[in-house]
Amino acid sequence: MSLSTIIAFVRNGLCCIKDLNLFSSSILFDPSYTYLVFSLPPPHLNQTTPLELLIGILQFYAFISLTWEGIQSIKRGIELKRSVQRAKQKVALQQEKKYFSAYRIVKQKLHEDAASATKAIIQGFWVACIGISFFWLFANSFHVTQTNVIGGVQALIHALTVAEIALLFVLYYMIADAAEKLKNARRIRRTVIPKLESSGGRLGQAVTEDFFDANIYSWIIHNGWSPYWTIDRSGESTLEEDAEQIQQEIQRVQLTVDTLLAVGQGDTSMEQMLKQAADMACQRLTREAWILHMTGVLECFLVIFNVVAFYGYMLSVLSFYLAEGEDAPSYWKSMKFGLMKNADADWAGNFAGDLMWTIEPFTLIVAPHLLVSMAPTGISPKSKKVKID
């Protein structure tokens, strides 16, 4: 839970109050009370109500925070991509025969991290676009768009259009992330845990080196796997240092795989320790798979919220451009669900978006605590299986 999430919940909740005209007789809707705090010039800015003042301040925060978040995401993506590229250049081909499994795992991890870097750059750009669009929403709350200082209402609509396009890209990655989490949770439950259970601590008797890929290797390692190129992205290392680091990473992975597959003979105490380690790994992975699955389900709900918000805000944008009444295109009449007036479609779409963007941060605030408290703990998968399908 971040400060931005809490502020998004408050901001959009206030927008819903404004949409529904709740507490209309209170000081929230009386511009004269704004004058006690800010002396805004007439004829438009001095019409700003205390409610709009609060919304505007929080929208300005969204403008700053989202723009900065997008820029930082782009920066991290560029740094990671450079680090991955340097590592790829130094993966010695002769190491493939000597450290076959580790070479394959490291190559796969490099490929996945390169894709993650590209995703961070693209997603960061569009998040920054959404952030910049909040500047015009902030100005609209102070009635600046009723003037021609920053382009007027037309500029506001352009900003909303850019935000809608950006939201499409964000939705794509949200869907991809949710699907990936659900797939990984299912794979842990159906592939990794059964192998650990059947091995009895002797994983080498249940699987071969081909069983391991970058994901499975990371899941089985207790604290996960963070290769050097994901940690040190400064780009200040020399070519020789890069070559040495990638060689050490491959050797370290191969040593870990060989250790996991090692089968002791005749050492009862060692066998008991290995069996205990396997049981503990099963318990840990059962919990992680459950949390991963439920996180994926949660993200599916977030996708639904944002799809509704996207459609609602799209109605507001189209209401500005398209005709109404008998002159309205047939598809536009269908999109408005029978609402004849564009003003009604604009209000309904805007309220739907505000409501969904109020529910979304509230869900993000509450859900993590529920998931952690509900997750299975200290339960052997053999004695109690958690249904995650």
Tab-separated table of C-alpha atoms in Angstrom:
chain	number	residue	atom	x	y	z
A	1	MET	CA	0.000	0.000	0.000
A	2	SER	CA	1.476	3.318	-1.086
A	3	LEU	CA	0.627	6.946	-0.432
A	4	SER	CA	-0.404	7.307	-4.090
A	5	THR	CA	-2.972	4.521	-3.670
A	6	ILE	CA	-4.518	6.192	-0.625
A	7	ILE	CA	-4.599	9.568	-2.363
A	8	ALA	CA	-6.179	8.010	-5.475
A	9	PHE	CA	-8.925	6.529	-3.279
A	10	VAL	CA	-9.621	9.875	-1.595
A	11	ARG	CA	-9.417	11.850	-4.858
A	12	ASN	CA	-11.824	9.671	-6.801
A	13	GLY	CA	-14.112	9.317	-3.804
A	14	LEU	CA	-14.396	13.115	-3.729
A	15	CYS	CA	-15.087	13.060	-7.476
A	16	CYS	CA	-17.974	10.652	-6.853
A	17	ILE	CA	-19.360	13.040	-4.229
A	18	LYS	CA	-19.182	15.837	-6.795
A	19	ASP	CA	-20.795	13.680	-9.509
A	20	LEU	CA	-23.705	12.704	-7.260
A	21	ASN	CA	-24.000	16.209	-5.807
A	22	LEU	CA	-23.902	14.779	-2.292
A	23	PHE	CA	-23.873	17.227	0.609
A	24	SER	CA	-24.787	19.968	-1.867
A	25	SER	CA	-25.982	22.236	0.925
A	26	SER	CA	-22.684	21.992	2.829
A	27	ILE	CA	-19.635	24.223	2.609
A	28	LEU	CA	-18.113	21.752	0.126
A	29	PHE	CA	-20.171	23.336	-2.653
A	30	ASP	CA	-19.939	26.972	-1.539
A	31	PRO	CA	-17.225	28.935	-3.442
A	32	SER	CA	-17.227	31.660	-0.809
A	33	TYR	CA	-15.435	29.346	1.604
A	34	THR	CA	-12.646	28.840	-0.916
A	35	TYR	CA	-12.046	32.583	-0.757
A	36	LEU	CA	-11.110	32.175	2.910
A	37	VAL	CA	-8.107	30.078	1.809
A	38	PHE	CA	-7.324	31.306	-1.714
A	39	SER	CA	-8.270	34.540	-3.399
A	40	LEU	CA	-8.868	33.338	-6.968
A	41	PRO	CA	-9.542	35.843	-9.778
A	42	PRO	CA	-12.987	36.210	-11.402
A	43	PRO	CA	-14.942	35.448	-13.489
A	44	HIS	CA	-14.224	31.703	-13.605
A	45	LEU	CA	-11.551	30.713	-11.101
A	46	ASN	CA	-13.390	32.303	-8.185
A	47	GLN	CA	-16.215	29.765	-8.765
A	48	THR	CA	-13.992	26.987	-7.416
A	49	THR	CA	-15.711	25.259	-4.499
A	50	PRO	CA	-13.859	23.763	-1.505
A	51	LEU	CA	-14.641	20.312	-2.915
A	52	GLU	CA	-13.083	21.217	-6.267
A	53	LEU	CA	-10.143	22.742	-4.414
A	54	LEU	CA	-9.481	19.444	-2.626
A	55	ILE	CA	-9.901	17.457	-5.833
A	56	GLY	CA	-7.629	19.832	-7.722
A	57	ILE	CA	-4.835	19.580	-5.164
A	58	LEU	CA	-5.001	15.782	-5.258
A	59	GLN	CA	-5.080	15.829	-9.066
A	60	PHE	CA	-1.939	17.947	-9.060
A	61	TYR	CA	-0.326	15.308	-6.840
A	62	ALA	CA	-1.346	12.664	-9.406
A	63	PHE	CA	0.191	14.811	-12.152
A	64	ILE	CA	3.519	14.923	-10.294
A	65	SER	CA	3.584	11.361	-8.934
A	66	LEU	CA	2.422	9.523	-12.060
A	67	THR	CA	4.702	11.515	-14.338
A	68	TRP	CA	7.648	10.858	-12.035
A	69	GLU	CA	6.709	7.180	-11.698
A	70	GLY	CA	6.625	6.838	-15.483
A	71	ILE	CA	9.992	8.555	-15.898
A	72	GLN	CA	11.549	6.335	-13.222
A	73	SER	CA	10.117	3.229	-14.888
A	74	ILE	CA	11.654	4.283	-18.199
A	75	LYS	CA	14.976	4.900	-16.467
A	76	ARG	CA	14.936	1.493	-14.740
A	77	GLY	CA	14.005	-0.208	-17.992
A	78	ILE	CA	16.852	1.436	-19.899
A	79	GLU	CA	19.359	0.567	-17.176
A	80	LEU	CA	18.185	-3.061	-17.020
A	81	LYS	CA	18.250	-3.401	-20.806
A	82	ARG	CA	21.830	-2.117	-20.944
A	83	SER	CA	22.879	-4.443	-18.143
A	84	VAL	CA	21.257	-7.416	-19.866
A	85	GLN	CA	22.879	-6.565	-23.178
A	86	ARG	CA	26.315	-6.414	-21.547
A	87	ALA	CA	25.707	-9.764	-19.874
A	88	LYS	CA	24.546	-11.357	-23.140
A	89	GLN	CA	27.701	-10.231	-24.901
A	90	LYS	CA	29.838	-11.964	-22.298
A	91	VAL	CA	28.072	-15.328	-22.145
A	92	ALA	CA	30.949	-17.450	-23.417
A	93	LEU	CA	29.827	-20.086	-25.893
A	94	GLN	CA	32.379	-22.582	-24.584
A	95	GLN	CA	30.549	-22.594	-21.229
A	96	GLU	CA	27.520	-24.285	-22.788
A	97	LYS	CA	29.157	-27.731	-22.848
A	98	LYS	CA	30.730	-27.443	-19.419
A	99	TYR	CA	27.710	-25.923	-17.643
A	100	PHE	CA	24.849	-26.941	-19.903
A	101	SER	CA	21.927	-26.518	-17.484
A	102	ALA	CA	23.184	-23.292	-15.957
A	103	TYR	CA	23.943	-21.866	-19.384
A	104	ARG	CA	20.372	-22.612	-20.502
A	105	ILE	CA	18.841	-21.191	-17.309
A	106	VAL	CA	20.933	-18.010	-17.436
A	107	LYS	CA	20.164	-17.472	-21.125
A	108	GLN	CA	16.436	-17.820	-20.434
A	109	LYS	CA	16.662	-15.404	-17.512
A	110	LEU	CA	18.490	-12.865	-19.673
A	111	HIS	CA	15.774	-13.148	-22.317
A	112	GLU	CA	13.003	-12.681	-19.733
A	113	ASP	CA	14.752	-9.694	-18.146
A	114	ALA	CA	15.234	-8.091	-21.567
A	115	ALA	CA	11.469	-8.425	-22.127
A	116	SER	CA	10.823	-6.966	-18.660
A	117	ALA	CA	13.069	-4.005	-19.476
A	118	THR	CA	11.162	-3.311	-22.699
A	119	LYS	CA	7.885	-3.570	-20.798
A	120	ALA	CA	9.116	-1.115	-18.146
A	121	ILE	CA	10.070	1.415	-20.831
A	122	ILE	CA	6.784	1.176	-22.741
A	123	GLN	CA	4.589	1.074	-19.652
A	124	GLY	CA	6.553	3.922	-18.063
A	125	PHE	CA	5.999	6.110	-21.125
A	126	TRP	CA	2.241	5.624	-21.061
A	127	VAL	CA	2.011	6.030	-17.278
A	128	ALA	CA	3.830	9.350	-17.700
A	129	CYS	CA	1.285	10.307	-20.378
A	130	ILE	CA	-1.555	9.607	-17.944
A	131	GLY	CA	0.269	11.685	-15.353
A	132	ILE	CA	0.674	14.640	-17.721
A	133	SER	CA	-3.026	14.501	-18.619
A	134	PHE	CA	-3.822	15.100	-14.938
A	135	PHE	CA	-2.480	18.629	-15.309
A	136	TRP	CA	-5.529	19.553	-17.411
A	137	LEU	CA	-7.834	17.770	-14.958
A	138	PHE	CA	-6.228	19.810	-12.184
A	139	ALA	CA	-6.771	22.981	-14.228
A	140	ASN	CA	-10.371	21.992	-14.921
A	141	SER	CA	-11.078	21.657	-11.193
A	142	PHE	CA	-10.009	25.304	-10.808
A	143	HIS	CA	-12.128	26.288	-13.870
A	144	VAL	CA	-9.014	27.290	-15.812
A	145	THR	CA	-10.238	25.323	-18.843
A	146	GLN	CA	-13.172	27.720	-19.110
A	147	THR	CA	-10.592	30.250	-20.249
A	148	ASN	CA	-8.186	29.889	-23.169
A	149	VAL	CA	-5.030	30.020	-21.071
A	150	ILE	CA	-3.989	26.397	-21.653
A	151	GLY	CA	-6.176	25.513	-24.605
A	152	GLY	CA	-9.581	25.569	-22.946
A	153	VAL	CA	-12.005	22.676	-23.030
A	154	GLN	CA	-10.553	21.429	-26.319
A	155	ALA	CA	-7.167	20.870	-24.646
A	156	LEU	CA	-8.889	19.065	-21.770
A	157	ILE	CA	-10.551	16.678	-24.224
A	158	HIS	CA	-7.213	16.106	-25.976
A	159	ALA	CA	-5.622	15.300	-22.611
A	160	LEU	CA	-8.412	12.823	-21.809
A	161	THR	CA	-7.966	11.240	-25.241
A	162	VAL	CA	-4.253	10.732	-24.613
A	163	ALA	CA	-5.060	9.232	-21.203
A	164	GLU	CA	-7.536	6.828	-22.834
A	165	ILE	CA	-4.930	5.662	-25.355
A	166	ALA	CA	-2.395	5.239	-22.556
A	167	LEU	CA	-4.902	3.251	-20.500
A	168	LEU	CA	-5.250	0.766	-23.377
A	169	PHE	CA	-1.554	-0.072	-23.159
A	170	VAL	CA	-1.688	-0.269	-19.377
A	171	LEU	CA	-4.675	-2.616	-19.623
A	172	TYR	CA	-2.768	-4.874	-22.011
A	173	TYR	CA	0.077	-5.287	-19.532
A	174	MET	CA	-2.363	-5.741	-16.643
A	175	ILE	CA	-4.024	-8.613	-18.509
A	176	ALA	CA	-0.634	-10.139	-19.392
A	177	ASP	CA	0.557	-9.884	-15.767
A	178	ALA	CA	-2.609	-11.469	-14.398
A	179	ALA	CA	-2.395	-14.351	-16.890
A	180	GLU	CA	1.288	-14.889	-16.068
A	181	LYS	CA	0.613	-15.052	-12.326
A	182	LEU	CA	-2.234	-17.533	-12.765
A	183	LYS	CA	-0.106	-19.695	-15.069
A	184	ASN	CA	2.871	-19.685	-12.694
A	185	ALA	CA	0.696	-20.523	-9.683
A	186	ARG	CA	-0.828	-23.451	-11.566
A	187	ARG	CA	2.631	-24.640	-12.643
A	188	ILE	CA	3.985	-24.543	-9.094
A	189	ARG	CA	1.020	-26.514	-7.797
A	190	ARG	CA	0.880	-29.071	-10.591
A	191	THR	CA	4.550	-29.488	-11.499
A	192	VAL	CA	6.985	-28.314	-8.840
A	193	ILE	CA	5.264	-29.352	-5.596
A	194	PRO	CA	4.369	-32.914	-6.750
A	195	LYS	CA	8.000	-33.499	-7.762
A	196	LEU	CA	9.256	-32.300	-4.393
A	197	GLU	CA	6.694	-34.451	-2.577
A	198	SER	CA	7.530	-37.596	-4.527
A	199	SER	CA	11.279	-37.079	-4.192
A	200	GLY	CA	11.330	-37.530	-0.423
A	201	GLY	CA	14.293	-35.181	-0.298
A	202	ARG	CA	16.067	-36.926	-3.184
A	203	LEU	CA	15.117	-34.604	-6.003
A	204	GLY	CA	17.712	-36.217	-8.275
A	205	GLN	CA	15.668	-39.425	-8.295
A	206	ALA	CA	12.496	-37.637	-9.374
A	207	VAL	CA	13.761	-35.193	-11.997
A	208	THR	CA	16.696	-34.494	-14.267
A	209	GLU	CA	18.499	-31.263	-15.066
A	210	ASP	CA	15.958	-30.587	-17.827
A	211	PHE	CA	13.351	-30.056	-15.114
A	212	PHE	CA	14.920	-26.737	-14.210
A	213	ASP	CA	14.283	-23.516	-16.075
A	214	ALA	CA	14.714	-19.937	-14.902
A	215	ASN	CA	11.330	-19.844	-13.150
A	216	ILE	CA	11.541	-23.226	-11.402
A	217	TYR	CA	15.089	-22.497	-10.310
A	218	SER	CA	13.964	-19.175	-8.802
A	219	TRP	CA	10.959	-20.760	-7.064
A	220	ILE	CA	12.923	-23.579	-5.435
A	221	ILE	CA	15.692	-21.284	-4.169
A	222	HIS	CA	14.408	-20.107	-0.784
A	223	ASN	CA	15.109	-16.383	-1.195
A	224	GLY	CA	14.550	-16.319	-4.942
A	225	TRP	CA	17.127	-15.578	-7.582
A	226	SER	CA	18.493	-12.096	-8.271
A	227	PRO	CA	21.295	-12.311	-10.851
A	228	TYR	CA	23.992	-9.666	-10.713
A	229	TRP	CA	22.690	-7.809	-13.779
A	230	THR	CA	19.400	-7.068	-11.967
A	231	ILE	CA	21.241	-5.687	-8.937
A	232	ASP	CA	24.181	-3.740	-10.363
A	233	ARG	CA	22.831	-1.677	-13.257
A	234	SER	CA	25.244	1.217	-12.972
A	235	GLY	CA	27.076	0.266	-16.161
A	236	GLU	CA	30.393	1.247	-14.589
A	237	SER	CA	31.951	-2.244	-14.731
A	238	THR	CA	34.618	-3.039	-17.309
A	239	LEU	CA	34.287	-5.684	-20.027
A	240	GLU	CA	36.593	-7.989	-18.094
A	241	GLU	CA	34.508	-7.589	-14.953
A	242	ASP	CA	31.319	-8.324	-16.912
A	243	ALA	CA	32.870	-11.498	-18.307
A	244	GLU	CA	33.988	-12.621	-14.854
A	245	GLN	CA	30.587	-11.875	-13.293
A	246	ILE	CA	28.600	-13.806	-15.907
A	247	GLN	CA	30.981	-16.744	-15.571
A	248	GLN	CA	30.587	-16.745	-11.807
A	249	GLU	CA	26.794	-16.523	-12.168
A	250	ILE	CA	26.716	-19.546	-14.484
A	251	GLN	CA	29.003	-21.537	-12.182
A	252	ARG	CA	26.921	-20.612	-9.143
A	253	VAL	CA	23.688	-21.720	-10.848
A	254	GLN	CA	25.256	-24.997	-11.991
A	255	LEU	CA	26.579	-25.698	-8.499
A	256	THR	CA	23.119	-25.078	-7.021
A	257	VAL	CA	21.431	-27.357	-9.567
A	258	ASP	CA	23.990	-30.103	-8.961
A	259	THR	CA	23.484	-29.773	-5.203
A	260	LEU	CA	19.694	-29.994	-5.534
A	261	LEU	CA	20.002	-33.109	-7.702
A	262	ALA	CA	22.637	-34.804	-5.550
A	263	VAL	CA	21.525	-38.140	-4.072
A	264	GLY	CA	23.225	-39.224	-0.861
A	265	GLN	CA	23.848	-42.917	-0.253
A	266	GLY	CA	23.664	-44.635	3.143
A	267	ASP	CA	23.700	-41.473	5.227
A	268	THR	CA	20.490	-41.653	7.255
A	269	SER	CA	20.912	-38.296	8.950
A	270	MET	CA	21.549	-36.603	5.611
A	271	GLU	CA	18.469	-38.246	4.094
A	272	GLN	CA	16.328	-37.000	6.987
A	273	MET	CA	17.682	-33.491	6.535
A	274	LEU	CA	16.971	-33.599	2.804
A	275	LYS	CA	13.439	-34.893	3.402
A	276	GLN	CA	12.802	-32.165	5.970
A	277	ALA	CA	14.111	-29.537	3.543
A	278	ALA	CA	11.824	-30.881	0.806
A	279	ASP	CA	8.797	-30.788	3.146
A	280	MET	CA	9.575	-27.215	4.158
A	281	ALA	CA	9.970	-26.241	0.500
A	282	CYS	CA	6.575	-27.794	-0.279
A	283	GLN	CA	4.930	-25.799	2.511
A	284	ARG	CA	6.584	-22.590	1.367
A	285	LEU	CA	5.684	-23.139	-2.283
A	286	THR	CA	2.093	-24.074	-1.377
A	287	ARG	CA	1.742	-20.704	0.341
A	288	GLU	CA	3.513	-18.834	-2.470
A	289	ALA	CA	1.381	-20.536	-5.128
A	290	TRP	CA	-1.813	-19.643	-3.255
A	291	ILE	CA	-0.771	-15.998	-2.884
A	292	LEU	CA	0.362	-15.863	-6.513
A	293	HIS	CA	-2.946	-17.317	-7.708
A	294	MET	CA	-5.050	-14.983	-5.576
A	295	THR	CA	-2.942	-12.019	-6.703
A	296	GLY	CA	-3.674	-13.017	-10.293
A	297	VAL	CA	-7.396	-13.226	-9.491
A	298	LEU	CA	-7.182	-9.805	-7.825
A	299	GLU	CA	-5.532	-8.351	-10.927
A	300	CYS	CA	-8.355	-9.795	-13.049
A	301	PHE	CA	-10.804	-7.752	-10.973
A	302	LEU	CA	-8.581	-4.692	-11.372
A	303	VAL	CA	-8.687	-5.236	-15.130
A	304	ILE	CA	-12.492	-5.282	-14.999
A	305	PHE	CA	-12.549	-2.062	-12.970
A	306	ASN	CA	-10.248	-0.354	-15.459
A	307	VAL	CA	-12.148	-1.633	-18.509
A	308	VAL	CA	-15.340	-0.096	-17.098
A	309	ALA	CA	-13.435	3.115	-16.308
A	310	PHE	CA	-11.975	3.181	-19.807
A	311	TYR	CA	-15.412	2.802	-21.377
A	312	GLY	CA	-16.933	5.417	-19.086
A	313	TYR	CA	-14.287	8.039	-19.770
A	314	MET	CA	-14.469	7.195	-23.466
A	315	LEU	CA	-18.150	8.144	-23.403
A	316	SER	CA	-17.177	11.516	-21.937
A	317	VAL	CA	-14.671	12.116	-24.727
A	318	LEU	CA	-17.003	10.985	-27.515
A	319	SER	CA	-19.826	13.108	-26.102
A	320	PHE	CA	-17.716	16.128	-26.977
A	321	TYR	CA	-17.203	15.120	-30.612
A	322	LEU	CA	-20.344	13.254	-31.714
A	323	ALA	CA	-23.820	14.613	-32.413
A	324	GLU	CA	-26.854	13.712	-30.354
A	325	GLY	CA	-30.541	13.136	-31.006
A	326	GLU	CA	-31.680	12.085	-34.455
A	327	ASP	CA	-28.385	13.181	-36.013
A	328	ALA	CA	-26.358	10.824	-33.845
A	329	PRO	CA	-24.733	7.812	-35.551
A	330	SER	CA	-26.431	4.507	-34.779
A	331	TYR	CA	-23.323	3.049	-33.108
A	332	TRP	CA	-23.158	6.082	-30.818
A	333	LYS	CA	-26.770	5.568	-29.751
A	334	SER	CA	-25.935	1.946	-28.898
A	335	MET	CA	-22.820	2.941	-26.979
A	336	LYS	CA	-24.862	5.335	-24.847
A	337	PHE	CA	-27.252	2.535	-23.810
A	338	GLY	CA	-30.291	4.506	-24.873
A	339	LEU	CA	-29.267	7.824	-23.336
A	340	MET	CA	-30.395	10.394	-25.888
A	341	LYS	CA	-28.512	13.415	-24.570
A	342	ASN	CA	-24.747	13.597	-24.751
A	343	ALA	CA	-24.726	15.430	-21.433
A	344	ASP	CA	-26.308	12.381	-19.784
A	345	ALA	CA	-23.790	10.055	-21.429
A	346	ASP	CA	-20.988	12.361	-20.337
A	347	TRP	CA	-22.189	12.356	-16.729
A	348	ALA	CA	-22.852	8.594	-16.615
A	349	GLY	CA	-19.497	7.757	-18.213
A	350	ASN	CA	-17.576	10.113	-15.963
A	351	PHE	CA	-19.302	8.763	-12.844
A	352	ALA	CA	-18.628	5.157	-13.895
A	353	GLY	CA	-14.946	5.973	-14.331
A	354	ASP	CA	-14.723	7.816	-11.019
A	355	LEU	CA	-16.536	5.002	-9.206
A	356	MET	CA	-14.287	2.292	-10.657
A	357	TRP	CA	-11.172	4.313	-9.848
A	358	THR	CA	-12.473	4.644	-6.279
A	359	ILE	CA	-13.094	0.925	-5.904
A	360	GLU	CA	-9.714	0.002	-7.430
A	361	PRO	CA	-7.452	1.749	-4.865
A	362	PHE	CA	-9.747	0.646	-2.029
A	363	THR	CA	-9.268	-2.932	-3.225
A	364	LEU	CA	-5.503	-2.435	-3.400
A	365	ILE	CA	-5.499	-1.100	0.156
A	366	VAL	CA	-7.538	-3.934	1.665
A	367	ALA	CA	-6.673	-7.002	-0.444
A	368	PRO	CA	-2.971	-7.481	0.455
A	369	HIS	CA	-3.772	-7.722	4.173
A	370	LEU	CA	-6.548	-10.224	3.485
A	371	LEU	CA	-4.353	-12.355	1.216
A	372	VAL	CA	-1.538	-12.574	3.751
A	373	SER	CA	-3.911	-13.432	6.602
A	374	MET	CA	-5.812	-16.037	4.558
A	375	ALA	CA	-2.768	-17.700	2.991
A	376	PRO	CA	-2.010	-21.266	4.192
A	377	THR	CA	0.820	-21.377	6.738
A	378	GLY	CA	2.706	-24.293	8.229
A	379	ILE	CA	0.433	-26.843	6.524
A	380	SER	CA	1.906	-29.815	4.763
A	381	PRO	CA	0.508	-30.136	1.231
A	382	LYS	CA	0.027	-33.865	1.872
A	383	SER	CA	-2.279	-33.299	4.830
A	384	LYS	CA	-4.256	-30.384	3.473
A	385	LYS	CA	-4.325	-29.327	-0.145
A	386	VAL	CA	-5.280	-25.781	-1.049
A	387	LYS	CA	-7.634	-25.508	-3.979
A	388	ILE	CA	-6.427	-22.689	-6.242
A	389	ASP	CA	-8.130	-23.548	-9.508
